[in-house]
Amino acid sequence: DTAVSQTPKYLVTQMGNDKSIKCEQNLGHDTMYWYKQDSKKFLKIMFSYNNKELIINETVPNRFSPKSPDKAHLNLHINSLELGDSAVYFCASSQRGGTELFFGEGSRLTVL
Amino acid sequence: GDSVTQMEGPVTLSEEAFLTINCTYTATGYPSLFWYVQYPGEGLQLLLKATKADDKGSNKGFEATYRKETTSFHLEKGSVQVSDSAVYFCALSHRDDKIIFGKGTRLHILP
């Protein structure tokens, strides 16, 4: 069983479109995250949720909207995609903030 | 604010060479320190961690010691293998707070 799974693994889309990435964890963790990794492998935290409540929002454009229907799921919706949104987006979870992170395999978004 | 600085890559070594990847940090108090590894096409996974000064984390032949006096957490391995080729991230966190990552160091091991 995959601990943190995210779908889709690849997205290729045109500028201006809207897309969503879904994430699910079966580890029973309370905290989930979205990270963005650019082409140079730099990893930047975007959002963190604890038990469905948003606790970290790191200066991300409001075109990005996370949603956590329950503590096992954290989805990311992106409106009006731009070229600069091309990256790999990772979902992660942890028992609580500051403890070991468990990452999904990533979703590679390419905006043309 | 807190930050992590690690050596620029890529680092290229021959198989069985000794590896050191330097990591220093700036933080208040006593953060926990981590090394994560990212193999090609995969997400990051925890390699080792240390939660207090002088602790040594170890896993898969890799080691790192939490040095409060030099604010460092250098990653070492005595004899690297081709399968160790990956990107390595140093990171820190405080309890109940986000984890802060360094920029990553790409490691290439030549057979």
mmCIF file of C-alpha atoms in Angstrom:
data_model
loop_
_atom_site.group_PDB
_atom_site.id
_atom_site.type_symbol
_atom_site.label_atom_id
_atom_site.label_comp_id
_atom_site.label_asym_id
_atom_site.label_seq_id
_atom_site.Cartn_x
_atom_site.Cartn_y
_atom_site.Cartn_z
ATOM 1 C CA ASP A 1 0.000 0.000 0.000
ATOM 2 C CA THR A 2 1.343 3.429 -0.960
ATOM 3 C CA ALA A 3 1.587 5.653 2.125
ATOM 4 C CA VAL A 4 1.165 9.002 0.343
ATOM 5 C CA SER A 5 -0.333 8.848 -3.117
ATOM 6 C CA GLN A 6 -0.980 11.708 -5.475
ATOM 7 C CA THR A 7 -2.648 11.866 -8.869
ATOM 8 C CA PRO A 8 -2.062 12.513 -11.620
ATOM 9 C CA LYS A 9 1.646 11.869 -11.946
ATOM 10 C CA TYR A 10 1.914 14.005 -15.073
ATOM 11 C CA LEU A 11 -0.118 16.958 -16.328
ATOM 12 C CA VAL A 12 0.489 18.828 -19.560
ATOM 13 C CA THR A 13 -1.797 21.764 -20.202
ATOM 14 C CA GLN A 14 -2.101 25.151 -21.849
ATOM 15 C CA MET A 15 -1.681 28.529 -20.198
ATOM 16 C CA GLY A 16 -4.906 29.840 -18.745
ATOM 17 C CA ASN A 17 -6.383 26.432 -17.974
ATOM 18 C CA ASP A 18 -7.398 25.168 -14.528
ATOM 19 C CA LYS A 19 -6.075 21.915 -13.076
ATOM 20 C CA SER A 20 -6.267 19.904 -9.871
ATOM 21 C CA ILE A 21 -3.924 17.491 -8.121
ATOM 22 C CA LYS A 22 -5.224 15.083 -5.510
ATOM 23 C CA CYS A 23 -3.387 13.640 -2.522
ATOM 24 C CA GLU A 24 -4.289 10.937 -0.050
ATOM 25 C CA GLN A 25 -2.351 9.498 2.886
ATOM 26 C CA ASN A 26 -3.099 6.278 4.748
ATOM 27 C CA LEU A 27 -0.639 6.817 7.594
ATOM 28 C CA GLY A 28 -3.142 8.313 10.011
ATOM 29 C CA HIS A 29 -1.147 11.567 10.110
ATOM 30 C CA ASP A 30 -2.711 14.822 11.235
ATOM 31 C CA THR A 31 -0.640 17.194 9.081
ATOM 32 C CA MET A 32 -0.403 17.406 5.294
ATOM 33 C CA TYR A 33 1.587 19.684 3.002
ATOM 34 C CA TRP A 34 2.063 20.832 -0.552
ATOM 35 C CA TYR A 35 5.595 21.578 -1.764
ATOM 36 C CA LYS A 36 6.744 22.940 -5.111
ATOM 37 C CA GLN A 37 10.067 21.776 -6.589
ATOM 38 C CA ASP A 38 11.535 23.782 -9.439
ATOM 39 C CA SER A 39 13.873 22.621 -12.188
ATOM 40 C CA LYS A 40 16.920 23.242 -9.965
ATOM 41 C CA LYS A 41 15.441 20.917 -7.324
ATOM 42 C CA PHE A 42 14.770 23.783 -4.916
ATOM 43 C CA LEU A 43 11.931 22.759 -2.602
ATOM 44 C CA LYS A 44 9.489 25.360 -1.345
ATOM 45 C CA ILE A 45 6.607 24.807 1.046
ATOM 46 C CA MET A 46 3.291 26.152 -0.201
ATOM 47 C CA PHE A 47 0.633 25.064 2.279
ATOM 48 C CA SER A 48 0.205 23.023 5.409
ATOM 49 C CA TYR A 49 -3.001 21.680 6.924
ATOM 50 C CA ASN A 50 -3.457 20.207 10.359
ATOM 51 C CA ASN A 51 -6.595 18.122 10.762
ATOM 52 C CA LYS A 52 -8.337 19.978 7.902
ATOM 53 C CA GLU A 53 -7.299 23.428 9.167
ATOM 54 C CA LEU A 54 -4.939 25.634 7.150
ATOM 55 C CA ILE A 55 -1.889 26.489 9.269
ATOM 56 C CA ILE A 56 0.754 27.537 6.730
ATOM 57 C CA ASN A 57 0.199 29.620 3.618
ATOM 58 C CA GLU A 58 3.543 30.713 2.239
ATOM 59 C CA THR A 59 2.957 33.723 0.002
ATOM 60 C CA VAL A 60 1.423 31.655 -2.739
ATOM 61 C CA PRO A 61 -0.646 33.398 -5.451
ATOM 62 C CA ASN A 62 -4.350 33.084 -4.761
ATOM 63 C CA ARG A 63 -4.691 31.176 -8.030
ATOM 64 C CA PHE A 64 -3.615 28.220 -5.886
ATOM 65 C CA SER A 65 -6.347 26.925 -3.619
ATOM 66 C CA PRO A 66 -5.850 23.927 -1.357
ATOM 67 C CA LYS A 67 -8.784 21.951 -0.011
ATOM 68 C CA SER A 68 -8.796 19.350 2.726
ATOM 69 C CA PRO A 69 -12.110 17.460 2.889
ATOM 70 C CA ASP A 70 -10.756 15.287 5.711
ATOM 71 C CA LYS A 71 -7.420 14.800 7.400
ATOM 72 C CA ALA A 72 -6.403 12.025 4.985
ATOM 73 C CA HIS A 73 -6.862 14.148 1.859
ATOM 74 C CA LEU A 74 -5.354 17.398 0.642
ATOM 75 C CA ASN A 75 -6.077 18.561 -2.884
ATOM 76 C CA LEU A 76 -4.571 21.442 -4.833
ATOM 77 C CA HIS A 77 -6.494 23.393 -7.433
ATOM 78 C CA ILE A 78 -4.720 25.855 -9.695
ATOM 79 C CA ASN A 79 -6.602 28.478 -11.718
ATOM 80 C CA SER A 80 -5.401 30.357 -14.776
ATOM 81 C CA LEU A 81 -2.166 28.425 -15.135
ATOM 82 C CA GLU A 82 0.998 30.340 -16.047
ATOM 83 C CA LEU A 83 4.298 29.201 -17.552
ATOM 84 C CA GLY A 84 6.016 29.737 -14.198
ATOM 85 C CA ASP A 85 3.737 27.185 -12.575
ATOM 86 C CA SER A 86 5.602 24.409 -14.389
ATOM 87 C CA ALA A 87 7.230 22.333 -11.653
ATOM 88 C CA VAL A 88 6.915 19.119 -9.705
ATOM 89 C CA TYR A 89 4.378 19.371 -6.901
ATOM 90 C CA PHE A 90 4.840 17.104 -3.917
ATOM 91 C CA CYS A 91 2.316 16.190 -1.304
ATOM 92 C CA ALA A 92 3.646 15.141 2.102
ATOM 93 C CA SER A 93 2.324 14.222 5.516
ATOM 94 C CA SER A 94 3.648 14.039 9.062
ATOM 95 C CA GLN A 95 2.361 13.049 12.473
ATOM 96 C CA ARG A 96 2.589 16.695 13.507
ATOM 97 C CA GLY A 97 4.560 19.769 12.500
ATOM 98 C CA GLY A 98 8.335 19.453 12.687
ATOM 99 C CA THR A 99 8.462 15.656 12.545
ATOM 100 C CA GLU A 100 9.472 13.300 9.742
ATOM 101 C CA LEU A 101 7.811 14.031 6.420
ATOM 102 C CA PHE A 102 6.508 11.277 4.151
ATOM 103 C CA PHE A 103 6.373 12.362 0.525
ATOM 104 C CA GLY A 104 4.313 11.258 -2.429
ATOM 105 C CA GLU A 105 6.000 10.559 -5.756
ATOM 106 C CA GLY A 106 5.232 13.980 -7.149
ATOM 107 C CA SER A 107 3.050 15.405 -9.905
ATOM 108 C CA ARG A 108 4.941 16.970 -12.790
ATOM 109 C CA LEU A 109 3.016 19.912 -14.198
ATOM 110 C CA THR A 110 4.025 21.324 -17.575
ATOM 111 C CA VAL A 111 2.332 24.502 -18.763
ATOM 112 C CA LEU A 112 2.715 25.243 -22.483
ATOM 113 C CA GLY B 1 14.776 33.564 10.247
ATOM 114 C CA ASP B 2 15.989 29.990 10.278
ATOM 115 C CA SER B 3 17.921 28.751 7.262
ATOM 116 C CA VAL B 4 19.976 25.848 5.949
ATOM 117 C CA THR B 5 23.019 26.138 3.697
ATOM 118 C CA GLN B 6 24.495 23.145 1.961
ATOM 119 C CA MET B 7 27.316 22.781 -0.512
ATOM 120 C CA GLU B 8 26.619 23.426 -4.145
ATOM 121 C CA GLY B 9 26.559 20.471 -6.456
ATOM 122 C CA PRO B 10 26.867 18.480 -8.443
ATOM 123 C CA VAL B 11 29.327 16.330 -6.578
ATOM 124 C CA THR B 12 30.904 13.613 -8.726
ATOM 125 C CA LEU B 13 32.823 10.736 -7.150
ATOM 126 C CA SER B 14 34.072 7.321 -8.142
ATOM 127 C CA GLU B 15 32.583 4.231 -6.571
ATOM 128 C CA GLU B 16 34.079 3.407 -3.157
ATOM 129 C CA ALA B 17 35.226 7.006 -2.585
ATOM 130 C CA PHE B 18 34.631 8.828 0.695
ATOM 131 C CA LEU B 19 31.729 11.261 0.673
ATOM 132 C CA THR B 20 31.178 14.466 2.610
ATOM 133 C CA ILE B 21 28.319 16.863 1.914
ATOM 134 C CA ASN B 22 28.534 19.953 4.076
ATOM 135 C CA CYS B 23 25.505 21.450 5.789
ATOM 136 C CA THR B 24 25.352 24.409 8.169
ATOM 137 C CA TYR B 25 22.322 26.011 9.697
ATOM 138 C CA THR B 26 21.112 29.206 11.329
ATOM 139 C CA ALA B 27 18.408 28.786 13.922
ATOM 140 C CA THR B 28 17.271 29.878 17.342
ATOM 141 C CA GLY B 29 17.198 27.306 20.103
ATOM 142 C CA TYR B 30 17.727 23.626 19.409
ATOM 143 C CA PRO B 31 16.144 22.478 16.182
ATOM 144 C CA SER B 32 15.956 18.898 14.961
ATOM 145 C CA LEU B 33 18.185 18.218 11.956
ATOM 146 C CA PHE B 34 17.518 15.902 9.027
ATOM 147 C CA TRP B 35 18.990 14.551 5.835
ATOM 148 C CA TYR B 36 16.519 13.590 3.124
ATOM 149 C CA VAL B 37 17.385 11.807 -0.129
ATOM 150 C CA GLN B 38 15.580 12.025 -3.460
ATOM 151 C CA TYR B 39 16.274 9.276 -5.986
ATOM 152 C CA PRO B 40 15.494 10.005 -9.658
ATOM 153 C CA GLY B 41 11.772 10.208 -10.351
ATOM 154 C CA GLU B 42 10.794 9.798 -6.697
ATOM 155 C CA GLY B 43 9.738 11.892 -3.756
ATOM 156 C CA LEU B 44 12.033 12.707 -0.863
ATOM 157 C CA GLN B 45 12.546 10.169 1.901
ATOM 158 C CA LEU B 46 14.152 10.551 5.278
ATOM 159 C CA LEU B 47 17.730 9.274 5.348
ATOM 160 C CA LEU B 48 18.669 10.116 8.949
ATOM 161 C CA LYS B 49 17.983 12.593 11.704
ATOM 162 C CA ALA B 50 19.317 13.961 14.997
ATOM 163 C CA THR B 51 17.269 15.758 17.597
ATOM 164 C CA LYS B 52 19.847 17.165 20.017
ATOM 165 C CA ALA B 53 23.443 18.318 20.168
ATOM 166 C CA ASP B 54 26.112 15.603 19.728
ATOM 167 C CA ASP B 55 23.535 13.079 18.498
ATOM 168 C CA LYS B 56 24.688 11.005 15.532
ATOM 169 C CA GLY B 57 22.141 9.906 12.966
ATOM 170 C CA SER B 58 22.988 6.931 10.776
ATOM 171 C CA ASN B 59 21.358 4.834 8.082
ATOM 172 C CA LYS B 60 22.489 2.809 5.037
ATOM 173 C CA GLY B 61 26.156 3.568 5.820
ATOM 174 C CA PHE B 62 25.544 7.338 5.984
ATOM 175 C CA GLU B 63 26.249 9.308 9.155
ATOM 176 C CA ALA B 64 25.840 12.876 10.368
ATOM 177 C CA THR B 65 26.585 14.401 13.775
ATOM 178 C CA TYR B 66 24.679 17.349 15.246
ATOM 179 C CA ARG B 67 27.377 19.917 16.083
ATOM 180 C CA LYS B 68 25.928 22.805 18.035
ATOM 181 C CA GLU B 69 29.262 24.632 18.382
ATOM 182 C CA THR B 70 29.763 24.822 14.607
ATOM 183 C CA THR B 71 26.030 24.745 13.709
ATOM 184 C CA SER B 72 26.735 21.932 11.280
ATOM 185 C CA PHE B 73 25.294 18.561 10.281
ATOM 186 C CA HIS B 74 27.636 17.235 7.598
ATOM 187 C CA LEU B 75 26.687 14.025 5.796
ATOM 188 C CA GLU B 76 29.398 11.366 5.396
ATOM 189 C CA LYS B 77 29.749 7.907 3.938
ATOM 190 C CA GLY B 78 32.907 5.861 3.885
ATOM 191 C CA SER B 79 32.434 4.089 0.562
ATOM 192 C CA VAL B 80 29.797 5.253 -1.908
ATOM 193 C CA GLN B 81 28.031 3.087 -4.457
ATOM 194 C CA VAL B 82 26.494 3.900 -7.830
ATOM 195 C CA SER B 83 23.095 3.385 -6.206
ATOM 196 C CA ASP B 84 23.784 6.372 -3.907
ATOM 197 C CA SER B 85 23.433 8.736 -6.880
ATOM 198 C CA ALA B 86 20.616 11.068 -5.872
ATOM 199 C CA VAL B 87 19.870 14.554 -4.587
ATOM 200 C CA TYR B 88 20.499 15.062 -0.866
ATOM 201 C CA PHE B 89 18.692 17.689 1.216
ATOM 202 C CA CYS B 90 19.689 18.951 4.626
ATOM 203 C CA ALA B 91 16.798 20.275 6.698
ATOM 204 C CA LEU B 92 15.854 21.587 10.136
ATOM 205 C CA SER B 93 12.696 22.008 12.130
ATOM 206 C CA HIS B 94 11.409 23.137 15.466
ATOM 207 C CA ARG B 95 8.684 21.191 17.240
ATOM 208 C CA ASP B 96 5.263 21.797 15.709
ATOM 209 C CA ASP B 97 6.702 24.023 13.002
ATOM 210 C CA LYS B 98 7.478 23.608 9.324
ATOM 211 C CA ILE B 99 10.605 21.858 8.069
ATOM 212 C CA ILE B 100 13.082 24.158 6.294
ATOM 213 C CA PHE B 101 15.105 22.579 3.502
ATOM 214 C CA GLY B 102 18.471 23.477 2.009
ATOM 215 C CA LYS B 103 18.752 23.795 -1.762
ATOM 216 C CA GLY B 104 19.859 20.197 -2.288
ATOM 217 C CA THR B 105 23.124 18.676 -3.478
ATOM 218 C CA ARG B 106 23.147 16.406 -6.495
ATOM 219 C CA LEU B 107 25.507 13.442 -6.149
ATOM 220 C CA HIS B 108 26.803 11.421 -9.107
ATOM 221 C CA ILE B 109 28.713 8.217 -8.481
ATOM 222 C CA LEU B 110 30.735 6.827 -11.384
ATOM 223 C CA PRO B 111 31.314 3.062 -11.670
#
